[in-house]
Amino acid sequence: MPSQLLTESNSPLTREQADELSRVVQGLRNDQITWLSGYLAGLSAAATAGAPAAAQEGAPISAEAPELTILYGSQTGNAEEVAQQAARKAEERGFQPQILDMADCNKPKLKAASRLLVVVSTHGEGEAPDNATELHELVHSKKAPPLKDAKFSVLALGDTSYEHFCQTGRDFDTRLEALGAERVHPRVDCDVDFEEAAEAWIDGAIEALAGELDAPPSPSNVVAFGPVHHGAEQPSAYSKKNPFQAELLENLVLNGRGSAKETRHIELSLEDSGLTWEPGDSLGVLPENNPREVEDVLAALGFSGDEPVEGPRGEVDLREGLTHDYEITTLTRPFLQSWAQLVETEELTALLAEDQRDELRDWLWGRHVIDVLQTWPASGLAAQDFLGYLRKLPARLYSIASSCSANPDEVHLTIAAVRYDAHGREREGVASTWLADRVADDTPVRVYVDHNKNFKLPADGDAPIIMIGPGTGVAPFRAFIEERETQGAAGRNWLFFGDQRFQTDFLYQRDWLRWREKGLLERVDVAFSRDQADKVYVQDRLRENARDLYAWLVDGAYVYVCGDADYMAPDVHQALVDVIAEQGGLSQDDAAGWLGQLQKDKRYQRDVY
């Protein structure tokens, strides 16, 4: 809230304008003021340029301002958001930033970048995200340009539960230096809870690059810390840091009796939240740990659970902190390294050696934090100190299975409940079993929308789409078809779905058949792997329909793949290459290049995990 009211004497406004604006601003929250400042900055920039407000963001920048290139590689959009945040900060500091998608960065553009910030995530087990693949290959090839005049810094996004944590960011950091560029600020590797670390990196990296700039930031160049929104509708105030507390509306098992799987259809109320989304976006869910797991951890450490501790939400007792705020199941390498130092065990230390990565991976399977506490117990550890060994309980992202246009006040999810036995204990997925078993009608479910800019329906409603989504990977395609039905889109739609058995595992069968009868779904091809002696998967159906599939691609179809990243996605990718090679009369390399061009044109999009 402003400390001084506006008047006609301390502003260029008339008395009536100043009085009216003061009345409005005095009633706003901080997040609303931030949004309004961005909106006004956008209007100012547009007025200066004589262009529509929606065409520009931020205030004009001097032509003499030093250029700064901000490269991003992102699978879900997080790296792009950080890049935009860095650009706003760079403008404040007097730079002229250019945000560049790695898919659009070729050799000349990379060579021309004298100041370079790189924000890149790691996808799967150490792989570059789809839009970063070509640039990653370029910098590691003999064709990589010399960068002896460049200064750079890298922010790597990742997840410590994966073996090759932040590998893509490490790769770029190493190669840029090897190509002659000067690292002016150390690389920062971020876990899933990356926001604070990213902000600190942005500040440090930009200040390091601004070493030769003596002038402080110009007030005319300061822009809002957040996206500029144009139009009258105010965005929702709810976010990852301030989640909305949704209510459960529906919890149904989608599988039939006798299925080996347990897939849940969850509906949550978003009434009065203001949250909106597009097909392809995900819902972030902040879950709670199983009380049984919490009690086992407390018992292993000799704590009562009533010990007061300081956590992310302030002072709470240890039991509440372990339930709501900290990861107590998934094991990460940083936790194991810290624990090995604490208990001084040679066995665990040896397991963490670089040449034991395969053995460690095998040992980690099916084990949780409790296994480490029981195998290598620690004595005399304070409750607060124990929390320092744990990472924050990360949100779980689920593809939204409903259209906001069709169901604006509720959101649908398709969730596979994870349950298995390992090493003498029953194991459960944290969020999936919390939603399946312990969320009652009056249990608040903390949620926010995670926007995925890289998995979106074509802007042209007449464009044909091909959707490949086995298992729960079919979720976003339910949203796609609901959206196309609501919007009256005329484009043809083709679904490939797969699971174990037709009788028990045809998820949303009634919906697909209804849309098929209405003509909205032109084709549905299914693969049920356990219904015959030889297993059949969606990639097999792609090859069986090679001629028609290729015809759709030539006709401008967009291809979407959602689901398992380790096996399904690579197999589907290879099947698409094979179809293009066979039907187009191309070599494997040329077919792969053809598919790669579709990816650059945003006609081949993947949401795999």
Coordinates of C-alpha atoms in Angstrom, one line a residue:
M1 CA 0.0 0.0 0.0
P2 CA 1.4 3.5 -0.9
S3 CA 2.8 5.5 2.0
Q4 CA 1.7 8.8 0.5
L5 CA -1.7 9.6 -1.1
L6 CA -1.6 11.0 -4.7
T7 CA -2.5 14.6 -5.2
E8 CA -2.4 17.1 -8.1
S9 CA 0.7 18.6 -6.6
N10 CA 2.8 15.4 -6.4
S11 CA 1.7 13.8 -9.7
P12 CA 0.8 14.8 -13.2
L13 CA -2.9 13.8 -12.5
T14 CA -5.8 16.1 -12.1
R15 CA -7.3 16.3 -8.6
E16 CA -10.2 14.2 -9.6
Q17 CA -8.0 11.6 -11.2
A18 CA -5.6 11.5 -8.2
D19 CA -8.5 11.1 -5.7
E20 CA -10.0 8.3 -7.7
L21 CA -6.8 6.4 -8.2
S22 CA -5.9 6.8 -4.5
R23 CA -9.2 5.3 -3.5
V24 CA -8.6 2.3 -5.7
V25 CA -5.0 1.7 -4.7
Q26 CA -5.7 2.0 -1.0
G27 CA -7.9 -1.0 -1.2
L28 CA -5.6 -3.3 -3.0
R29 CA -3.4 -6.2 -1.8
N30 CA 0.3 -6.4 -2.7
D31 CA -0.3 -9.0 -5.4
Q32 CA -3.0 -6.8 -6.9
I33 CA -0.7 -3.8 -6.9
T34 CA 2.0 -5.8 -8.6
W35 CA -0.5 -6.9 -11.3
L36 CA -1.7 -3.3 -11.8
S37 CA 1.8 -1.9 -12.1
G38 CA 2.5 -4.4 -14.9
Y39 CA -0.7 -3.6 -16.7
L40 CA 0.0 0.1 -16.6
A41 CA 3.6 -0.5 -17.8
G42 CA 2.2 -2.4 -20.7
L43 CA -0.2 0.5 -21.6
S44 CA 2.7 2.9 -21.3
A45 CA 4.9 0.9 -23.6
A46 CA 2.1 0.5 -26.1
A47 CA 1.2 4.2 -26.1
T48 CA 4.9 5.1 -26.7
A49 CA 5.1 2.8 -29.6
G50 CA 1.7 3.6 -31.0
A51 CA 0.8 -0.1 -30.9
P52 CA -2.0 -2.1 -29.3
A53 CA -1.5 -2.8 -25.6
A54 CA -1.4 -6.5 -26.1
A55 CA 1.6 -6.3 -28.4
Q56 CA 4.2 -5.1 -25.9
E57 CA 5.2 -5.6 -22.3
G58 CA 7.3 -3.3 -20.1
A59 CA 8.7 0.1 -20.5
P60 CA 10.9 1.2 -23.5
I61 CA 14.6 0.6 -23.2
S62 CA 17.4 2.8 -24.5
A63 CA 18.9 1.7 -27.8
E64 CA 22.4 2.2 -26.2
A65 CA 21.5 -0.4 -23.4
P66 CA 23.9 -3.4 -23.5
E67 CA 22.3 -6.5 -25.0
L68 CA 21.7 -9.7 -22.9
T69 CA 20.6 -13.0 -24.4
I70 CA 18.6 -15.3 -22.1
L71 CA 18.4 -18.8 -23.4
Y72 CA 15.8 -21.3 -22.1
G73 CA 15.3 -25.0 -22.5
S74 CA 12.1 -26.2 -21.0
Q75 CA 9.8 -29.2 -21.1
T76 CA 6.9 -27.9 -19.0
G77 CA 7.5 -24.1 -19.0
N78 CA 9.3 -23.5 -15.7
A79 CA 12.6 -22.5 -17.4
E80 CA 10.7 -20.1 -19.7
E81 CA 9.1 -18.5 -16.7
V82 CA 12.5 -18.1 -15.0
A83 CA 13.8 -16.6 -18.2
Q84 CA 11.0 -14.0 -18.3
Q85 CA 11.7 -13.2 -14.7
A86 CA 15.4 -12.7 -15.5
A87 CA 14.5 -10.4 -18.4
R88 CA 12.4 -8.2 -16.2
K89 CA 15.3 -8.0 -13.7
A90 CA 17.7 -7.3 -16.5
E91 CA 15.6 -4.4 -17.7
E92 CA 15.6 -2.9 -14.2
R93 CA 19.4 -3.1 -14.3
G94 CA 19.7 -1.3 -17.6
F95 CA 20.1 -4.2 -20.0
Q96 CA 18.3 -4.8 -23.3
P97 CA 17.3 -8.5 -22.8
Q98 CA 16.3 -10.9 -25.5
I99 CA 14.6 -14.1 -24.5
L100 CA 15.4 -16.9 -26.9
D101 CA 13.9 -20.4 -27.0
M102 CA 16.8 -22.9 -27.4
A103 CA 14.9 -24.4 -30.4
D104 CA 15.4 -21.1 -32.2
C105 CA 19.0 -20.6 -31.3
N106 CA 21.3 -21.5 -34.2
K107 CA 25.1 -21.3 -34.4
P108 CA 25.2 -17.6 -35.6
K109 CA 22.9 -16.5 -32.8
L110 CA 24.9 -18.4 -30.1
K111 CA 28.2 -17.0 -31.5
A112 CA 26.7 -13.4 -31.4
A113 CA 25.7 -13.6 -27.8
S114 CA 28.3 -11.6 -25.8
R115 CA 26.3 -11.8 -22.5
L116 CA 24.5 -15.0 -22.0
L117 CA 22.2 -16.4 -19.3
V118 CA 21.1 -20.0 -19.7
V119 CA 18.1 -21.5 -17.9
V120 CA 17.6 -25.2 -18.7
S121 CA 15.8 -28.1 -17.1
T122 CA 16.8 -31.8 -17.3
H123 CA 14.3 -34.2 -18.6
G124 CA 14.0 -37.8 -17.6
E125 CA 17.3 -39.5 -16.7
G126 CA 19.8 -36.7 -17.7
E127 CA 18.2 -35.8 -21.1
A128 CA 17.8 -32.4 -22.6
P129 CA 14.2 -31.1 -22.9
D130 CA 12.8 -31.4 -26.4
N131 CA 13.3 -27.8 -27.4
A132 CA 17.0 -27.9 -26.2
T133 CA 18.0 -31.1 -28.0
E134 CA 19.5 -29.6 -31.2
L135 CA 21.4 -26.8 -29.3
H136 CA 22.7 -29.4 -26.8
E137 CA 24.0 -31.5 -29.7
L138 CA 25.5 -28.4 -31.4
V139 CA 27.6 -27.3 -28.4
H140 CA 28.9 -30.8 -28.0
S141 CA 29.8 -31.2 -31.7
K142 CA 32.8 -30.1 -33.7
K143 CA 30.6 -27.4 -35.3
A144 CA 30.3 -25.6 -32.0
P145 CA 31.4 -21.9 -32.4
P146 CA 34.2 -20.4 -30.3
L147 CA 32.8 -18.2 -27.6
K148 CA 36.0 -16.5 -26.3
D149 CA 34.3 -13.1 -26.1
A150 CA 31.2 -14.3 -24.2
K151 CA 30.3 -14.1 -20.6
F152 CA 27.8 -16.4 -19.1
S153 CA 26.0 -18.1 -16.2
V154 CA 23.8 -21.2 -16.0
L155 CA 20.7 -22.0 -13.9
A156 CA 19.9 -25.7 -14.0
L157 CA 16.5 -27.0 -13.0
G158 CA 16.1 -30.6 -11.9
D159 CA 14.9 -33.1 -9.3
T160 CA 17.3 -34.7 -6.8
S161 CA 15.3 -37.9 -6.8
Y162 CA 16.8 -38.6 -10.3
E163 CA 20.3 -40.0 -10.6
H164 CA 21.5 -37.5 -13.2
F165 CA 20.3 -34.4 -11.3
C166 CA 20.5 -31.2 -13.4
Q167 CA 22.7 -33.0 -16.0
T168 CA 21.6 -30.8 -18.9
G169 CA 22.5 -27.6 -17.1
R170 CA 25.8 -29.1 -16.1
D171 CA 26.5 -30.1 -19.7
F172 CA 25.9 -26.5 -21.0
D173 CA 27.9 -25.0 -18.1
T174 CA 30.9 -27.2 -18.9
R175 CA 30.7 -26.9 -22.7
L176 CA 30.3 -23.1 -22.7
E177 CA 33.5 -22.8 -20.7
A178 CA 35.3 -25.2 -22.9
L179 CA 34.3 -23.1 -25.9
G180 CA 36.0 -20.1 -24.4
A181 CA 33.2 -18.3 -22.6
E182 CA 33.9 -16.8 -19.2
R183 CA 31.7 -17.9 -16.4
V184 CA 30.9 -14.7 -14.4
H185 CA 28.6 -16.3 -11.8
P186 CA 28.6 -19.9 -10.6
R187 CA 26.0 -22.4 -11.9
V188 CA 23.1 -23.0 -9.5
D189 CA 21.5 -26.4 -9.5
C190 CA 17.8 -26.3 -8.4
D191 CA 15.6 -29.0 -6.9
V192 CA 11.8 -29.1 -7.6
D193 CA 11.3 -26.3 -5.1
F194 CA 13.4 -23.9 -7.2
E195 CA 11.8 -20.4 -6.8
E196 CA 14.0 -18.9 -4.1
A197 CA 17.3 -20.3 -5.6
A198 CA 16.3 -19.1 -9.0
E199 CA 15.7 -15.5 -7.7
A200 CA 19.0 -15.5 -6.0
W201 CA 20.8 -16.7 -9.1
I202 CA 19.1 -14.1 -11.3
D203 CA 20.2 -11.3 -8.9
G204 CA 23.8 -12.6 -8.7
A205 CA 24.2 -13.4 -12.4
I206 CA 22.8 -10.0 -13.6
E207 CA 24.9 -8.1 -11.1
A208 CA 28.0 -10.0 -12.3
L209 CA 27.2 -9.2 -15.9
A210 CA 26.5 -5.6 -15.0
G211 CA 30.0 -5.0 -13.6
E212 CA 30.8 -2.4 -16.2
L213 CA 27.5 -0.6 -15.8
D214 CA 28.0 2.2 -13.3
A215 CA 24.5 3.7 -13.5
P216 CA 21.8 2.5 -11.1
P217 CA 18.6 1.1 -12.6
S218 CA 16.5 3.8 -14.3
P219 CA 13.0 4.2 -12.8
S220 CA 11.6 4.4 -16.3
N221 CA 12.9 1.0 -17.0
V222 CA 11.5 -0.8 -13.9
V223 CA 8.7 -3.2 -14.8
A224 CA 6.4 -5.3 -12.7
F225 CA 7.7 -8.5 -11.1
G226 CA 5.2 -10.8 -12.8
P227 CA 3.5 -11.2 -16.2
V228 CA 1.7 -8.3 -17.8
H229 CA -2.0 -9.0 -18.1
H230 CA -4.0 -7.0 -20.6
G231 CA -7.8 -6.8 -20.3
A232 CA -10.2 -6.2 -17.5
E233 CA -10.2 -9.6 -16.0
Q234 CA -8.0 -10.0 -13.0
P235 CA -5.8 -13.1 -12.7
S236 CA -6.3 -15.4 -9.8
A237 CA -4.2 -14.6 -6.7
Y238 CA -3.7 -18.4 -6.1
S239 CA -0.4 -19.9 -6.9
K240 CA 2.2 -22.5 -5.8
K241 CA 3.1 -20.2 -2.9
N242 CA -0.5 -19.4 -2.1
P243 CA -2.5 -22.5 -3.1
F244 CA -6.3 -22.7 -3.3
Q245 CA -8.0 -25.0 -0.9
A246 CA -10.2 -27.1 -3.1
E247 CA -13.0 -29.5 -2.1
L248 CA -13.4 -33.0 -3.2
L249 CA -16.5 -33.5 -5.5
E250 CA -15.9 -37.0 -6.9
N251 CA -13.6 -40.0 -6.3
L252 CA -14.3 -42.9 -8.7
V253 CA -12.3 -46.0 -9.6
L254 CA -12.1 -46.2 -13.4
N255 CA -11.0 -49.8 -13.7
G256 CA -13.4 -52.7 -13.7
R257 CA -13.4 -55.5 -11.2
G258 CA -10.5 -57.8 -11.6
S259 CA -8.1 -55.2 -13.0
A260 CA -4.5 -55.3 -11.9
K261 CA -4.6 -51.5 -11.8
E262 CA -6.3 -48.8 -9.6
T263 CA -6.9 -45.7 -11.6
R264 CA -8.9 -42.9 -10.0
H265 CA -11.0 -40.2 -11.5
I266 CA -10.9 -37.2 -9.1
E267 CA -13.0 -34.1 -9.3
L268 CA -12.2 -31.0 -7.3
S269 CA -14.2 -27.8 -6.9
L270 CA -12.5 -24.6 -7.9
E271 CA -15.6 -22.5 -7.2
D272 CA -14.6 -18.8 -6.5
S273 CA -10.9 -19.5 -7.0
G274 CA -10.5 -17.5 -10.2
L275 CA -8.2 -20.3 -11.4
T276 CA -8.2 -20.9 -15.2
W277 CA -6.3 -23.2 -17.4
E278 CA -5.9 -24.4 -21.0
P279 CA -6.0 -28.0 -22.2
G280 CA -2.5 -29.4 -21.7
D281 CA -1.9 -27.6 -18.3
S282 CA -1.4 -29.5 -15.1
L283 CA -2.8 -29.1 -11.6
G284 CA -0.2 -28.9 -8.8
V285 CA -1.3 -30.8 -5.7
L286 CA 0.4 -30.2 -2.3
P287 CA -0.2 -33.6 -0.6
E288 CA 0.2 -34.9 2.9
N289 CA 2.4 -37.8 4.0
N290 CA 0.8 -41.0 5.3
P291 CA 0.4 -40.8 9.1
R292 CA 1.9 -44.3 9.4
E293 CA 5.1 -43.2 7.6
V294 CA 5.3 -40.2 9.9
E295 CA 5.0 -42.3 13.0
D296 CA 7.6 -44.8 11.7
V297 CA 10.1 -42.0 11.2
L298 CA 9.4 -40.6 14.6
A299 CA 9.9 -44.0 16.3
A300 CA 13.1 -44.6 14.4
L301 CA 14.6 -41.4 15.7
G302 CA 13.1 -41.6 19.2
F303 CA 11.0 -38.5 18.9
S304 CA 7.6 -38.0 20.4
G305 CA 6.4 -35.8 17.5
D306 CA 5.5 -32.9 19.9
E307 CA 8.9 -31.3 19.6
P308 CA 8.5 -27.6 18.4
V309 CA 10.3 -26.9 15.1
E310 CA 10.6 -24.1 12.7
G311 CA 9.4 -25.0 9.2
P312 CA 8.3 -23.3 6.0
R313 CA 5.0 -22.3 7.6
G314 CA 6.5 -21.0 10.9
E315 CA 6.7 -22.9 14.2
V316 CA 4.8 -26.2 14.3
D317 CA 5.3 -29.5 16.1
L318 CA 7.5 -32.1 14.5
R319 CA 4.6 -34.4 13.6
E320 CA 2.8 -31.7 11.7
G321 CA 6.0 -30.6 9.9
L322 CA 6.7 -34.2 8.8
T323 CA 3.1 -34.6 7.7
H324 CA 2.7 -31.4 5.6
D325 CA 6.1 -29.9 4.8
Y326 CA 8.9 -32.4 4.3
E327 CA 9.7 -35.4 2.0
I328 CA 10.0 -38.5 4.1
T329 CA 9.6 -41.2 1.4
T330 CA 11.7 -40.6 -1.8
L331 CA 15.4 -40.9 -1.2
T332 CA 17.8 -38.4 -2.8
R333 CA 21.5 -38.5 -3.2
P334 CA 22.1 -35.3 -1.2
F335 CA 20.2 -36.8 1.7
L336 CA 22.2 -40.0 1.6
Q337 CA 25.5 -38.1 1.4
S338 CA 24.6 -36.0 4.4
W339 CA 23.4 -39.0 6.4
A340 CA 26.5 -40.9 5.6
Q341 CA 28.6 -38.1 7.0
L342 CA 26.4 -38.0 10.2
V343 CA 26.5 -41.6 11.0
E344 CA 30.0 -42.2 9.7
T345 CA 29.1 -45.6 8.1
E346 CA 31.6 -47.0 5.6
E347 CA 28.9 -49.1 3.9
L348 CA 26.7 -46.2 2.9
T349 CA 29.8 -44.1 2.0
A350 CA 31.0 -46.9 -0.3
L351 CA 27.6 -47.1 -1.9
L352 CA 27.8 -43.4 -2.8
A353 CA 31.1 -43.7 -4.7
E354 CA 31.0 -42.6 -8.3
D355 CA 31.9 -46.1 -9.6
Q356 CA 28.9 -47.6 -7.6
R357 CA 26.1 -45.7 -9.4
D358 CA 24.6 -48.8 -10.8
E359 CA 24.7 -50.6 -7.4
L360 CA 23.2 -47.5 -5.7
R361 CA 20.3 -47.3 -8.3
D362 CA 19.5 -51.0 -7.6
W363 CA 19.6 -50.4 -3.8
L364 CA 17.4 -47.4 -4.0
W365 CA 14.5 -49.1 -5.7
G366 CA 11.6 -49.5 -3.4
R367 CA 13.3 -47.9 -0.4
H368 CA 12.3 -44.9 1.5
V369 CA 13.8 -42.6 4.1
I370 CA 12.7 -45.0 6.9
D371 CA 14.9 -47.7 5.5
V372 CA 18.0 -45.5 5.9
L373 CA 17.0 -44.5 9.4
Q374 CA 16.5 -48.1 10.5
T375 CA 19.6 -49.5 8.7
W376 CA 22.0 -46.7 9.9
P377 CA 20.4 -45.2 13.0
A378 CA 21.6 -41.8 14.4
S379 CA 21.5 -41.0 18.1
G380 CA 21.2 -37.7 19.9
L381 CA 19.9 -35.8 16.8
A382 CA 17.8 -32.8 17.5
A383 CA 14.4 -32.5 15.9
Q384 CA 15.2 -29.2 14.1
D385 CA 18.6 -30.6 12.9
F386 CA 16.8 -33.6 11.4
L387 CA 14.6 -31.4 9.3
G388 CA 17.7 -29.9 7.8
Y389 CA 18.5 -33.2 6.2
L390 CA 15.1 -33.4 4.4
R391 CA 13.9 -31.5 1.3
K392 CA 10.6 -29.8 1.2
L393 CA 7.6 -32.0 0.2
P394 CA 7.3 -31.2 -3.5
A395 CA 4.0 -30.7 -5.2
R396 CA 2.8 -33.4 -7.5
L397 CA 1.7 -32.3 -11.0
Y398 CA -1.2 -34.1 -12.7
S399 CA -2.4 -33.5 -16.3
I400 CA -5.8 -31.9 -16.2
A401 CA -8.4 -34.1 -17.7
S402 CA -11.1 -31.5 -18.2
S403 CA -11.7 -28.3 -20.2
C404 CA -12.0 -25.1 -18.3
S405 CA -14.5 -23.9 -21.0
A406 CA -16.7 -26.9 -20.3
N407 CA -16.3 -27.1 -16.5
P408 CA -15.1 -23.7 -15.3
D409 CA -15.7 -24.4 -11.6
E410 CA -14.2 -27.8 -11.3
V411 CA -11.1 -29.7 -12.4
H412 CA -10.8 -33.4 -13.2
L413 CA -7.7 -35.6 -12.7
T414 CA -6.8 -39.1 -13.7
I415 CA -4.5 -40.7 -11.1
A416 CA -3.0 -44.1 -10.8
A417 CA -2.8 -45.1 -7.2
V418 CA 0.7 -46.4 -6.5
R419 CA 0.9 -49.4 -4.1
Y420 CA 3.5 -52.2 -3.9
D421 CA 5.5 -54.3 -1.4
A422 CA 9.3 -54.0 -1.3
H423 CA 11.9 -55.0 1.3
G424 CA 9.3 -56.3 3.7
R425 CA 7.2 -53.1 3.8
E426 CA 4.1 -51.9 2.1
R427 CA 4.9 -48.9 -0.1
E428 CA 2.6 -46.2 -1.4
G429 CA 2.7 -43.1 -3.6
V430 CA 2.5 -40.0 -1.4
A431 CA -0.1 -38.0 -3.4
S432 CA -1.9 -40.7 -5.2
T433 CA -2.9 -42.7 -2.1
W434 CA -3.6 -39.6 -0.1
L435 CA -6.1 -38.5 -2.8
A436 CA -7.5 -42.1 -3.2
D437 CA -7.8 -43.0 0.5
R438 CA -7.6 -40.1 2.9
V439 CA -9.1 -37.1 1.3
A440 CA -12.7 -36.8 2.5
D441 CA -15.4 -34.4 1.4
D442 CA -14.3 -31.9 4.0
T443 CA -10.5 -32.3 3.5
P444 CA -8.9 -29.2 1.9
V445 CA -6.8 -30.1 -1.1
R446 CA -4.2 -27.4 -1.7
V447 CA -3.9 -26.8 -5.5
Y448 CA -2.6 -24.4 -8.1
V449 CA -2.5 -24.4 -11.9
D450 CA 0.9 -25.2 -13.5
H451 CA 0.7 -23.8 -17.1
N452 CA 2.5 -25.9 -19.8
K453 CA 3.2 -23.7 -22.8
N454 CA 4.8 -26.6 -24.7
F455 CA 1.7 -28.8 -24.8
K456 CA -1.1 -26.9 -26.4
L457 CA -3.9 -27.4 -28.9
P458 CA -3.3 -25.7 -32.3
A459 CA -4.6 -22.2 -32.5
D460 CA -6.4 -23.2 -35.7
G461 CA -9.4 -25.2 -34.7
D462 CA -9.5 -26.7 -38.2
A463 CA -6.1 -28.4 -37.8
P464 CA -6.2 -32.2 -37.4
I465 CA -4.7 -33.7 -34.2
I466 CA -3.3 -37.1 -33.4
M467 CA -3.3 -38.0 -29.6
I468 CA -1.2 -40.8 -28.3
G469 CA -1.8 -41.5 -24.6
P470 CA -1.7 -44.9 -23.0
G471 CA -2.8 -45.4 -19.4
T472 CA -3.2 -42.1 -17.4
G473 CA -1.4 -40.4 -20.3
V474 CA -4.9 -40.1 -21.9
A475 CA -5.9 -37.5 -19.3
P476 CA -5.0 -34.3 -21.2
F477 CA -6.7 -35.7 -24.4
R478 CA -10.0 -35.8 -22.6
A479 CA -9.5 -32.1 -22.0
F480 CA -8.5 -31.6 -25.6
I481 CA -11.7 -33.2 -26.9
E482 CA -14.0 -31.4 -24.4
E483 CA -12.4 -28.1 -25.4
R484 CA -12.8 -28.8 -29.1
E485 CA -16.4 -29.8 -28.5
T486 CA -17.2 -26.7 -26.6
Q487 CA -15.4 -24.4 -29.1
G488 CA -17.1 -26.1 -32.1
A489 CA -13.6 -26.8 -33.6
A490 CA -13.9 -28.6 -37.0
G491 CA -10.5 -30.2 -37.0
R492 CA -10.3 -34.0 -37.2
N493 CA -9.3 -35.9 -34.1
W494 CA -7.6 -39.3 -33.8
L495 CA -6.9 -41.1 -30.5
F496 CA -4.4 -43.9 -29.8
F497 CA -5.0 -45.4 -26.4
G498 CA -3.5 -48.4 -24.7
D499 CA -3.6 -50.3 -21.4
Q500 CA -3.7 -53.9 -20.1
R501 CA -7.2 -55.2 -20.7
F502 CA -10.2 -54.1 -22.7
Q503 CA -12.8 -55.3 -20.2
T504 CA -11.3 -53.6 -17.2
D505 CA -8.9 -50.9 -18.3
F506 CA -10.5 -48.9 -21.1
L507 CA -10.3 -45.5 -19.3
Y508 CA -13.2 -43.1 -20.1
Q509 CA -14.6 -45.6 -22.6
R510 CA -18.1 -44.0 -22.6
D511 CA -16.7 -40.6 -23.3
W512 CA -14.6 -41.8 -26.2
L513 CA -17.4 -43.8 -27.7
R514 CA -19.9 -40.9 -27.3
W515 CA -17.5 -38.5 -29.1
R516 CA -16.9 -41.2 -31.7
E517 CA -20.7 -41.5 -32.3
K518 CA -21.0 -37.7 -32.6
G519 CA -18.2 -37.6 -35.1
L520 CA -16.0 -35.5 -33.0
L521 CA -13.5 -38.3 -32.7
E522 CA -12.9 -39.5 -36.3
R523 CA -10.8 -42.5 -35.2
V524 CA -10.0 -44.4 -32.0
D525 CA -7.3 -47.1 -32.1
V526 CA -6.7 -49.1 -29.0
A527 CA -4.0 -51.5 -27.8
F528 CA -4.6 -53.8 -24.8
S529 CA -1.4 -55.6 -24.1
R530 CA -2.7 -58.5 -22.0
D531 CA -5.7 -59.5 -24.2
Q532 CA -3.6 -61.8 -26.4
A533 CA -0.5 -63.9 -26.1
D534 CA 1.8 -61.4 -27.8
K535 CA 1.7 -58.0 -26.2
V536 CA 0.5 -55.1 -28.3
Y537 CA 1.2 -51.5 -27.5
V538 CA 0.3 -48.1 -29.0
Q539 CA 3.5 -48.0 -31.0
D540 CA 2.4 -51.2 -32.8
R541 CA -0.9 -49.5 -33.7
L542 CA 1.0 -46.6 -35.1
R543 CA 2.9 -48.8 -37.5
E544 CA -0.2 -50.8 -38.4
N545 CA -1.9 -47.5 -39.5
A546 CA 1.3 -46.1 -41.1
R547 CA -0.4 -45.0 -44.4
D548 CA -3.2 -43.1 -42.9
L549 CA -1.0 -41.7 -40.1
Y550 CA 1.5 -40.3 -42.7
A551 CA -1.4 -38.9 -44.7
W552 CA -2.6 -37.0 -41.6
L553 CA 0.9 -35.6 -41.0
V554 CA 1.2 -34.5 -44.6
D555 CA -2.2 -32.8 -44.2
G556 CA -0.9 -30.7 -41.3
A557 CA -1.8 -32.8 -38.3
Y558 CA -0.4 -32.0 -34.9
V559 CA 0.9 -35.0 -32.9
Y560 CA 0.7 -35.2 -29.1
V561 CA 2.3 -37.8 -26.8
C562 CA 1.6 -38.1 -23.1
G563 CA 2.7 -40.7 -20.5
D564 CA 5.7 -42.7 -19.5
A565 CA 9.1 -41.1 -20.5
D566 CA 11.3 -44.2 -20.0
Y567 CA 9.8 -46.7 -22.3
M568 CA 6.6 -45.6 -24.0
A569 CA 7.8 -42.2 -25.3
P570 CA 11.0 -43.4 -26.9
D571 CA 9.2 -46.4 -28.5
V572 CA 6.5 -44.1 -29.9
H573 CA 9.1 -41.7 -31.2
Q574 CA 10.9 -44.5 -33.0
A575 CA 7.6 -45.7 -34.4
L576 CA 6.8 -42.3 -35.8
V577 CA 10.3 -42.1 -37.4
D578 CA 9.7 -45.6 -38.9
V579 CA 6.3 -44.5 -40.3
I580 CA 7.8 -41.4 -41.9
A581 CA 10.7 -43.3 -43.3
E582 CA 8.5 -46.0 -44.8
Q583 CA 5.7 -43.9 -46.2
G584 CA 7.9 -41.0 -47.2
G585 CA 10.7 -43.0 -48.8
L586 CA 13.3 -41.5 -46.5
S587 CA 16.3 -42.8 -44.6
Q588 CA 16.1 -43.1 -40.8
D589 CA 18.2 -40.0 -40.4
D590 CA 16.1 -37.9 -42.8
A591 CA 12.9 -39.2 -41.2
A592 CA 14.2 -38.2 -37.8
G593 CA 15.0 -34.8 -39.2
W594 CA 11.5 -34.5 -40.6
L595 CA 10.0 -35.3 -37.2
G596 CA 12.5 -32.9 -35.6
Q597 CA 11.2 -30.2 -37.8
L598 CA 7.6 -31.0 -36.8
Q599 CA 8.8 -30.5 -33.2
K600 CA 10.4 -27.2 -34.0
D601 CA 7.1 -26.1 -35.6
K602 CA 5.2 -27.1 -32.5
R603 CA 3.4 -29.8 -34.4
Y604 CA 5.0 -32.6 -32.4
Q605 CA 4.6 -32.0 -28.6
R606 CA 5.2 -34.3 -25.7
D607 CA 4.2 -34.3 -22.0
V608 CA 6.1 -37.3 -20.7
Y609 CA 7.2 -38.1 -17.2

